[in-house]
Coordinates of C-alpha atoms and ligand atoms in Angstrom, one line a residue:
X1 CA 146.7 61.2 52.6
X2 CA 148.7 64.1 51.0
X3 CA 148.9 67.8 52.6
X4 CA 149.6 71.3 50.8
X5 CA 152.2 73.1 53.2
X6 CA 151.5 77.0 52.7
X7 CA 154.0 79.7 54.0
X8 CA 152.5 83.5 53.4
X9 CA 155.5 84.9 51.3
X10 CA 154.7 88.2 50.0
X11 CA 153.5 89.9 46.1
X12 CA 153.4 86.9 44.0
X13 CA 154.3 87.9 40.1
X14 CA 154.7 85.6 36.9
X15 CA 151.7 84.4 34.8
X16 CA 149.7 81.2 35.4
X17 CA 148.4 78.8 32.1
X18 CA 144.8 78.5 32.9
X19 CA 143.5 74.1 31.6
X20 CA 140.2 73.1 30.0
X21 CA 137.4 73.2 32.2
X22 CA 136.9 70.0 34.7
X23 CA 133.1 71.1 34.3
X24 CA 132.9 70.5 30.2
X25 CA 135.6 68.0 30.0
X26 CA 132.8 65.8 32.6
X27 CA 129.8 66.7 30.4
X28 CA 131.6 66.2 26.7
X29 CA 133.0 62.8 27.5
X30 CA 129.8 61.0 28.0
X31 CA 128.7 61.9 24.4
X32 CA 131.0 59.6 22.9
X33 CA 128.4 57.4 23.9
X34 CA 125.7 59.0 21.2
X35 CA 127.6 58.1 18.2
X36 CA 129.8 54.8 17.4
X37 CA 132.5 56.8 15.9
X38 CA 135.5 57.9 17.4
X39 CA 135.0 61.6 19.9
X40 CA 138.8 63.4 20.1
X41 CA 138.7 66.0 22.5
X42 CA 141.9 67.9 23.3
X43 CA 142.4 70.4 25.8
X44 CA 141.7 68.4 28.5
X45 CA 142.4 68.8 32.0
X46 CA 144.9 66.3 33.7
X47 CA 142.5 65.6 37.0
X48 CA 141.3 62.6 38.9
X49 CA 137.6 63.3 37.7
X50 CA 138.8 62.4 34.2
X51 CA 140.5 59.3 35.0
X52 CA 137.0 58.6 37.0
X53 CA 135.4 59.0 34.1
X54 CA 137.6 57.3 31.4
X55 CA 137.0 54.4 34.4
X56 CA 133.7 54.6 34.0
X57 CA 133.3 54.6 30.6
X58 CA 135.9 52.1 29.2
X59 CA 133.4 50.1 31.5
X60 CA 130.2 50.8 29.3
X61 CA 132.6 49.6 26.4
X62 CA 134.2 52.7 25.5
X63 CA 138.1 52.4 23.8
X64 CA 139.5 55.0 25.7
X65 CA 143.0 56.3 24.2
X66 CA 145.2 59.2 26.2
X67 CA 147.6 61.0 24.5
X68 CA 149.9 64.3 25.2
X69 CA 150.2 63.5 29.1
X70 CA 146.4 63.6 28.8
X71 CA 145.3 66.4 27.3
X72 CA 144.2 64.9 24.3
X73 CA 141.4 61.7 24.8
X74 CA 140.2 59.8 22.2
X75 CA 136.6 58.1 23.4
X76 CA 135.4 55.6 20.7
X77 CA 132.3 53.5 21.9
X78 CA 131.9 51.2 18.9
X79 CA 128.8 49.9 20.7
X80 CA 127.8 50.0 24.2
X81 CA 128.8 46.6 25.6
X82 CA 127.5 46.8 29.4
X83 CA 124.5 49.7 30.2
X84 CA 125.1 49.3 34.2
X85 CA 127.4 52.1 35.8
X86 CA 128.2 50.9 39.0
X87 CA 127.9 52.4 42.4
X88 CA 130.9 51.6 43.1
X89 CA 132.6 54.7 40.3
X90 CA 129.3 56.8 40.7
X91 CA 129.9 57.6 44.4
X92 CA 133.4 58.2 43.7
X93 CA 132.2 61.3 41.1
X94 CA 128.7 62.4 40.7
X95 CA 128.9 63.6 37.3
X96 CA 128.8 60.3 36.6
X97 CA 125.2 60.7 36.0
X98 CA 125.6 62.4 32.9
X99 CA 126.2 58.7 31.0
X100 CA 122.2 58.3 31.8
X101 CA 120.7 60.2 29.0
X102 CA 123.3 59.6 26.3
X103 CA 123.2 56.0 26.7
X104 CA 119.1 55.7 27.1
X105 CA 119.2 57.8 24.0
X106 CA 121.3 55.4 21.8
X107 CA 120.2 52.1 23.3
X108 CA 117.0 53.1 25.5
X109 CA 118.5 51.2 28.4
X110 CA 120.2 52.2 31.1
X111 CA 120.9 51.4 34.8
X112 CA 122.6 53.7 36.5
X113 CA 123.6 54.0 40.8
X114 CA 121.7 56.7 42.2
X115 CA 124.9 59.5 42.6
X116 CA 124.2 59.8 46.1
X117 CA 124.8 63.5 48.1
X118 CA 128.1 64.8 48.9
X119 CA 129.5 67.2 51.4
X120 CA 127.8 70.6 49.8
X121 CA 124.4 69.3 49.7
X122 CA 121.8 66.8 49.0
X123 CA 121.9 66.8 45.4
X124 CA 119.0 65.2 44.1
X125 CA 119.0 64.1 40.4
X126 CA 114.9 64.4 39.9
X127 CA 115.1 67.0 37.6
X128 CA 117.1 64.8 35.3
X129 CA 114.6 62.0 36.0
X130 CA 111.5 63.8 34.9
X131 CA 112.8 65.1 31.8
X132 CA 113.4 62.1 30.8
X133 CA 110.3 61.1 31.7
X134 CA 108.6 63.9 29.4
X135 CA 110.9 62.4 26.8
X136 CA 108.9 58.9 26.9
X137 CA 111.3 57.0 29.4
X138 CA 110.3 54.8 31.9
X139 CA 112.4 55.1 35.1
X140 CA 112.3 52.7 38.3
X141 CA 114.5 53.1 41.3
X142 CA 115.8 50.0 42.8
X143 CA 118.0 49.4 45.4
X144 CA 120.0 53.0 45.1
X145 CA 120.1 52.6 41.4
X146 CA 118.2 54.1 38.0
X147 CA 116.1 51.8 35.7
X148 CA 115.8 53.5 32.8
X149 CA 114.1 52.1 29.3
X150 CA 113.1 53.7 26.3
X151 CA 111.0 50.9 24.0
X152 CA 110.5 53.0 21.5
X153 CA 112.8 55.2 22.0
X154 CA 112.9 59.3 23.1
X155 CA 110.9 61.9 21.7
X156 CA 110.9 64.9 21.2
X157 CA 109.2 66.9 24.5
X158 CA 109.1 70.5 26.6
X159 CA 110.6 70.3 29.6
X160 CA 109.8 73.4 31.7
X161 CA 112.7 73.3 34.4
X162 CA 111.8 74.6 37.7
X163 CA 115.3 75.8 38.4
X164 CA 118.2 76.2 35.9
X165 CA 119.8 72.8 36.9
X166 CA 123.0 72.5 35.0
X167 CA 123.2 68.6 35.0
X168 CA 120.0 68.2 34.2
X169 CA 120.6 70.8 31.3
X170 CA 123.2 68.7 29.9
X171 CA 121.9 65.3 30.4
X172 CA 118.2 66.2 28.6
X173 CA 120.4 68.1 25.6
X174 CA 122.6 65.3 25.1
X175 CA 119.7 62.6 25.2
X176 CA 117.3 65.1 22.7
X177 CA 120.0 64.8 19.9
X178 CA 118.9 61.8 19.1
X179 CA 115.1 61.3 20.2
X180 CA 112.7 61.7 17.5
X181 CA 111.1 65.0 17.0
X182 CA 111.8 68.8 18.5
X183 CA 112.8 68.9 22.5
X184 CA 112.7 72.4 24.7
X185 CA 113.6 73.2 27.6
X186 CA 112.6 75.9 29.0
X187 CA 114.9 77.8 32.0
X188 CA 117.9 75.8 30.9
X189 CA 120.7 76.3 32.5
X190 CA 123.2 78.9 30.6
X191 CA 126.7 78.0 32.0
X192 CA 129.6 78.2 29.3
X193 CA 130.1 74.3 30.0
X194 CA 126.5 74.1 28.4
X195 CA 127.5 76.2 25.3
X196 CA 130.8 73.9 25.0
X197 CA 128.6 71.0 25.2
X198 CA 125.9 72.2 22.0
X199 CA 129.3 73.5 19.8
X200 CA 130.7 70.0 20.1
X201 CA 127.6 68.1 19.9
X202 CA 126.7 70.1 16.6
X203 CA 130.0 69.1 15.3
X204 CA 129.2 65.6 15.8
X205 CA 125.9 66.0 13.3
X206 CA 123.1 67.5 16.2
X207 CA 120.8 70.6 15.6
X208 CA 120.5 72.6 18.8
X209 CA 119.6 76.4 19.2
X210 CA 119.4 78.9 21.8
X211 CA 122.8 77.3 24.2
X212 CA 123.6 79.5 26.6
X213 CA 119.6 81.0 26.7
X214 CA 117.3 80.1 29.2
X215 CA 115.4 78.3 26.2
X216 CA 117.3 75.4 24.0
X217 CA 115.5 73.6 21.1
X218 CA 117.2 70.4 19.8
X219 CA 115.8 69.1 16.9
X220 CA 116.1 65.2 16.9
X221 CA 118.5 63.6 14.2
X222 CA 119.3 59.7 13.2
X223 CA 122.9 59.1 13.8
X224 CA 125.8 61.4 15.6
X225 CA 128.9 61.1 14.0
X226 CA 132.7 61.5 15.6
X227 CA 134.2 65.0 15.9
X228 CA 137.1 66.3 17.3
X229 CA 136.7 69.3 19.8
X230 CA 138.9 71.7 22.2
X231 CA 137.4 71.6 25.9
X232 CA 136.6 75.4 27.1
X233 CA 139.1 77.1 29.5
X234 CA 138.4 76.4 32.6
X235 CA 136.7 79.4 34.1
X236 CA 136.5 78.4 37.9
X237 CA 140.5 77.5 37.7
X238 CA 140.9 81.1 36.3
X239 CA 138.5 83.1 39.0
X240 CA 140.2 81.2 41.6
X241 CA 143.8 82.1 40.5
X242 CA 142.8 85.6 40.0
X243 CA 142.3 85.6 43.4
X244 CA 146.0 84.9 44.5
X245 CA 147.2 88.1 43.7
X246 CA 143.8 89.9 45.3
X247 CA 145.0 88.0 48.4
X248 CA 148.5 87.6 48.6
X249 CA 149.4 91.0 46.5
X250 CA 151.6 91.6 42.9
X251 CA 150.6 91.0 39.5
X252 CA 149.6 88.1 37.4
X253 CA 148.6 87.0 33.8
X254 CA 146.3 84.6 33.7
X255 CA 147.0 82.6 30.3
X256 CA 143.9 81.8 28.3
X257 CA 141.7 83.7 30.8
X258 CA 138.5 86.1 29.3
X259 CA 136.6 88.8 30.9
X260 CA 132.9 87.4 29.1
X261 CA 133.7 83.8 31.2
X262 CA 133.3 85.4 34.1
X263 CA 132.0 89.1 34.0
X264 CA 129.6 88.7 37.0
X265 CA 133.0 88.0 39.4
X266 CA 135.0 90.4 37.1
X267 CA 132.2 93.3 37.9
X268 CA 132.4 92.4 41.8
X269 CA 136.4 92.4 41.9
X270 CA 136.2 96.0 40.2
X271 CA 133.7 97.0 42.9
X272 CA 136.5 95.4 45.3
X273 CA 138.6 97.6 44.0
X274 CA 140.9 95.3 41.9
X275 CA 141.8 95.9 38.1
X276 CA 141.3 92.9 35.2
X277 CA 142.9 93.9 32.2
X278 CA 142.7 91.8 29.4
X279 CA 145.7 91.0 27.7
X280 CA 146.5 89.2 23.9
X281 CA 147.2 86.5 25.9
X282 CA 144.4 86.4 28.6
X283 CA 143.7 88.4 32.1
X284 CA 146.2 90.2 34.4
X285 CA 145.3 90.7 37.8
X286 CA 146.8 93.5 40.0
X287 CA 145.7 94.5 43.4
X288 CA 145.1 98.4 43.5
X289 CA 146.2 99.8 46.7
X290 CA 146.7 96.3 48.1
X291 CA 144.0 95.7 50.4
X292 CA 140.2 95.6 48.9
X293 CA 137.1 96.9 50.4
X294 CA 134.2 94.6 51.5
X295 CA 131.4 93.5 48.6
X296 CA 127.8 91.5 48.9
X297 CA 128.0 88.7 46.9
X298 CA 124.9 86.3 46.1
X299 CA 125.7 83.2 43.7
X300 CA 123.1 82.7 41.3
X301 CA 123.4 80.6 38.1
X302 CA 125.3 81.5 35.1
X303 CA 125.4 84.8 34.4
X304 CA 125.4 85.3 38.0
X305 CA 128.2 85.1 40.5
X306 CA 129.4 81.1 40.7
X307 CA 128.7 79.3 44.0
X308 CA 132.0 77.8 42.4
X309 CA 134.1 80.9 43.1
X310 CA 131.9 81.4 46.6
X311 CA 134.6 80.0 48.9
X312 CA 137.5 81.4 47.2
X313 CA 135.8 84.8 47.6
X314 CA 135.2 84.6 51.0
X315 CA 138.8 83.7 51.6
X316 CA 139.8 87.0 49.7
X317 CA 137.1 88.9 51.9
X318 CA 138.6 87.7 55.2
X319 CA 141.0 90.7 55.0
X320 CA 138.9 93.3 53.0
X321 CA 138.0 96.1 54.4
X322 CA 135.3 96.2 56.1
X323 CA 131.7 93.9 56.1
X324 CA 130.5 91.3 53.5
X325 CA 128.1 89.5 53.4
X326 CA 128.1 86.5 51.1
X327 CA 124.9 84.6 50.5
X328 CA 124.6 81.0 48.7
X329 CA 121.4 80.3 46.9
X330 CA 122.6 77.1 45.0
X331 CA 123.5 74.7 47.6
X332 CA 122.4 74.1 51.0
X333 CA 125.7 73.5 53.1
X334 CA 128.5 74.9 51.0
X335 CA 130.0 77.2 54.0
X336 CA 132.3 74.1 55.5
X337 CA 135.5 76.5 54.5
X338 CA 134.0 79.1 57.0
X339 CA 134.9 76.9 60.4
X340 CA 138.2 76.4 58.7
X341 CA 139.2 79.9 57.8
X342 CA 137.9 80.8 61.4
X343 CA 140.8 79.0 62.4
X344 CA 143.1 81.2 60.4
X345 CA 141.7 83.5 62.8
X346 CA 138.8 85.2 59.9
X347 CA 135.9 86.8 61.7
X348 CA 133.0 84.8 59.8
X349 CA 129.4 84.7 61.0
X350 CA 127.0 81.6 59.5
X351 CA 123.0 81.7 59.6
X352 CA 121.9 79.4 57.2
X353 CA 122.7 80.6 53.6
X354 CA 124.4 84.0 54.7
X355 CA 128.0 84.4 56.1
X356 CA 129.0 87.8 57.0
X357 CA 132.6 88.3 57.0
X358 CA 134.0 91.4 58.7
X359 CA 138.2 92.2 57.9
X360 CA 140.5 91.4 59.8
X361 CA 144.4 92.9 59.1
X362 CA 145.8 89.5 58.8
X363 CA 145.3 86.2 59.0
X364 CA 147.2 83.1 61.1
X365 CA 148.3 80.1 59.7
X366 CA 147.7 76.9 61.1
X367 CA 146.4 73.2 60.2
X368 CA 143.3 73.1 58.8
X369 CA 141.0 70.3 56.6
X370 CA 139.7 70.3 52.8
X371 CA 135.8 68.9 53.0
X372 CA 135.3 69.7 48.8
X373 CA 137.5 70.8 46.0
X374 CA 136.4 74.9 45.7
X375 CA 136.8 74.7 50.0
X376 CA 140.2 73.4 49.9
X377 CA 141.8 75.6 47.7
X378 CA 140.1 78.6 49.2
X379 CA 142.3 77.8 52.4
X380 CA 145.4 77.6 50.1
X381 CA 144.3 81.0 49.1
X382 CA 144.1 82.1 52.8
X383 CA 147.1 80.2 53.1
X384 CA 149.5 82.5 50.2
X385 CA 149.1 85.7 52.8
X386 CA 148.7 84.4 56.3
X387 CA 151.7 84.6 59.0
X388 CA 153.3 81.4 59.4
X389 CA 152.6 78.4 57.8
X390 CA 149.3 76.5 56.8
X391 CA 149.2 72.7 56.3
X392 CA 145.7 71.9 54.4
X393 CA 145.1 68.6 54.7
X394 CA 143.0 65.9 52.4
X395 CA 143.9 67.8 49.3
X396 CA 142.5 65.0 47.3
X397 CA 139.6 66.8 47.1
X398 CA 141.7 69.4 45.1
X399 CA 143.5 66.9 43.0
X400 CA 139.7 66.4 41.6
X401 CA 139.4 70.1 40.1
X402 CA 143.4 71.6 39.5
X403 CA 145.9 70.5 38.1
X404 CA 149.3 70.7 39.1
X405 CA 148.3 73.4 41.5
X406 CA 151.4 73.4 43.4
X407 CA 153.3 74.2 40.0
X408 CA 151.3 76.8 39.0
X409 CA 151.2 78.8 42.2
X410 CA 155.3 78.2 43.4
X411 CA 156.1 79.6 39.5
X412 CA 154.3 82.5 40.9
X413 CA 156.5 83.0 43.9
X414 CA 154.1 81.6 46.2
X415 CA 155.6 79.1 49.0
X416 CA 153.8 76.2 48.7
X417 CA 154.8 72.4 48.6
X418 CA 152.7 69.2 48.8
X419 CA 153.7 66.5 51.4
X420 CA 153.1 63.0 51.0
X421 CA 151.6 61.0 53.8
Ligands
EPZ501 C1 127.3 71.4 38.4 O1 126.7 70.6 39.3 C2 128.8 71.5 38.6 N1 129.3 70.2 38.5 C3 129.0 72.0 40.1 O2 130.4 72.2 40.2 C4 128.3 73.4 40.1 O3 128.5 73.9 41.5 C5 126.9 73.3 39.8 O4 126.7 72.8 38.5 C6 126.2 74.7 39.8 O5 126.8 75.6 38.9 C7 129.6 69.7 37.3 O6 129.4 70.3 36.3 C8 130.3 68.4 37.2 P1 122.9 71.7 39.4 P2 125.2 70.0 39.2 O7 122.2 70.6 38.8 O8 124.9 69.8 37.8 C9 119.6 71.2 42.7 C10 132.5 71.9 41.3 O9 132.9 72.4 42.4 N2 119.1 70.1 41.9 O10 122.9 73.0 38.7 O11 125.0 69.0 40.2 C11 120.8 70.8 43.4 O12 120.6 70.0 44.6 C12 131.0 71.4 41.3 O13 133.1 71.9 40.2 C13 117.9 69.5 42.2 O14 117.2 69.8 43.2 O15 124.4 71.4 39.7 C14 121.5 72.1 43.7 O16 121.0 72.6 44.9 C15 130.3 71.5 42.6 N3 117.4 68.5 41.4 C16 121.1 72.9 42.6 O17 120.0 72.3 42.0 C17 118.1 68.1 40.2 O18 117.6 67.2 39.5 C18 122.2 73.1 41.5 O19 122.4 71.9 40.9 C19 119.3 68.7 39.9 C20 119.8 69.7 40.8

């Protein structure tokens, strides 16, 4: 298993091309299976959750073509040949859940492995289950997997949405295209990646209103045709390599980046006391007076902070000034990077979903283990403006969510360089 070798090395300074988001790229691709035309999205992110998912679809009888070193896929699922996905890719990438509505929308059949929890949390899928229930499917679980059927096919339903579930969101939009009659869901999630979803799905022929509202209507349509459609910039890439600078000092333009992706983070980096400016190009980042002073931060679903950007942050808090206190309302054990940056020698206090982090001046480097992807790159973070060097171990989990990482950062003057096993 590789490792990411860190050495703190000063100001960094140079600009940094923010991809498509991993997040939309993982939600679009499962709607070529709604239409039996071709689906060209470009844009794409080159990451192992997209060869996952090219995996998994090409076995559900998707053509799957790659072009442009993978940043354009063409998906063309002529006609679903095989409605099992099997454990054996679902475990490997949870998202892998969102092929259960599309597929019992165009087919109304669909067995699919139950996803299974994962280091941050239990991660149920019942939400998606019940809507679809609402929607007039039938669902069995069997031996850790989904038995879904639609006879007669979806209708239209309301689905009231006890919390703003972003999966579930995107699998109950996708599967409403094509049900017959109007769907709602009420306290639908409002991410970007939701918004990204309804332009492209609208492109391809479906009638959806209020993305990126707490209430969508989707008003059910025959057919879906093909489209071709640029994923959204990626805006958990760009909030985490806006931190870089906040951490490791200097200046750098963030290519593609906007404020409106992430204003929540944007409003608490201010309050940090670091400038965004937006450029024709996209964000620059500068560090004020080079250290920041201590914020609260509570992740909350989109518009909120991102529990996505929660570990990044705390790794940029670990040598603010003063207290903060961070507290994660999403998932249940997504503080695994806290033990690790303790090691760095970060003064980090866990009880349940609140870590207070009091500054220190500096931290150490030393070996230290990835458990997820937005955990492993928050100790490369840590890593950029620690003393000595940091070896970050089982950075597989980062291969999953950024791209040429090492690239990006070293352009930037950072001191970083991946070792294979
Ligand atoms: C998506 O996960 C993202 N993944 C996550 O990003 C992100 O952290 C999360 O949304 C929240 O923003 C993808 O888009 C592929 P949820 P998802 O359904 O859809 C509970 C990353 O690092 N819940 O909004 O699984 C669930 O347990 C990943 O890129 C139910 O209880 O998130 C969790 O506590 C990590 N029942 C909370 O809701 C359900 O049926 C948020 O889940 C569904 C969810």
């Amino acid at each position: 298993m590789d490792s990411i070798l860190v050495r703190g090395n000063g100001p960094l300074s140079g600009e940094i091309a923010i991809a498509g988001a991993k997040n939309a790229a993982l939600t679009l691709m499962p709607a070529t299976l709604l239409t039996d035309e071709p689906l060209t999205l470009t844009n794409v992110p080159r990451l192992s959750d997209i060869k996952t998912t090219n995996e998994l679809l090409s076995s559900l009888g998707t053509e799957v073509a790659v072009m442009q070193d993978g940043q354009i896929i063409v998906l063309d699922t002529n006609q679903i040949t095989n409605h099992t996905a099997d454990y054996d890719i679902v475990r490997k990438m949870r998202a892998s859940i969102l092929v259960l509505g599309p597929m019992l929308a165009r087919d109304g059949k669909a067995i699919v492995s139950l996803p299974g929890g994962c280091a941050i949390g239990a991660r149920p899928v019942d939400l998606h289950l019940k809507g679809l229930e609402a929607m007039g499917g039938t669902i069995e679980l069997k031996e850790g997997y989904i038995y879904a059927t639609a006879k007669n096919g979806l209708k239209g339903a309301t689905i009231d949405f006890p919390f703003a579930s972003v999966g579930a969101t995107e699998n109950i939009l996708m599967a409403a295209t094509l049900a017959k009659g109007t769907t709602q869901i009420n306290n639908a999630a409002r991410e970007p990646e939701i918004v990204d979803l309804a332009d492209c799905l609208r492109k391809m022929g479906a009638e959806i209103r209020g993305d990126g509202s707490p209430t969508i209507t989707v008003q059910g349509v025959e057919k879906l045709y093909g489209a071709t459609h640029p994923v959204v910039t990626d805006r958990i890439e760009l909030g985490t390599y806006m931190l870089a600078p906040v951490i490791a000092g200097g200046e750098v333009e963030l290519l593609g980046g906007r404020i409106n992706l992430l204003s929540a983070f944007c409003e608490k980096l201010d309050e940090a006391g670091i400038s965004v400016t937006e450029t024709k190009r996209g964000l620059t980042v500068a560090s004020r007076n080079g250290r920041i002073s201590g914020v609260n931060v509570v992740t909350k679903p989109f518009p909120g902070f991102p529990t996505d950007l929660q570990a990044q942050m705390m790794a940029a808090l670990c040598t603010a000034d003063g207290i903060s206190v961070l507290e994660e309302t999403i998932f249940e054990n997504r503080f695994m990077h806290a033990p690790e940056l303790i090691r760095m020698g970060a003064s980090i206090d866990v009880h349940g979903g609140t870590a207070t982090v009091t500054g220190v001046d500096k931290l150490k480097g030393a070996p230290v283990m990835a458990t997820d992807l937005r955990a492993s790159v928050s100790l490369i973070l840590a890593g950029l403006a620690a003393e000595g060097e940091t070896i970050v171990s089982r950075v597989y989990h980062l291969d999953r969510g950024y791209e040429q990482l090492v690239r990006k950062l070293s352009a930037c003057g950072a001191n970083i360089e991946r070792i294979s096993a």
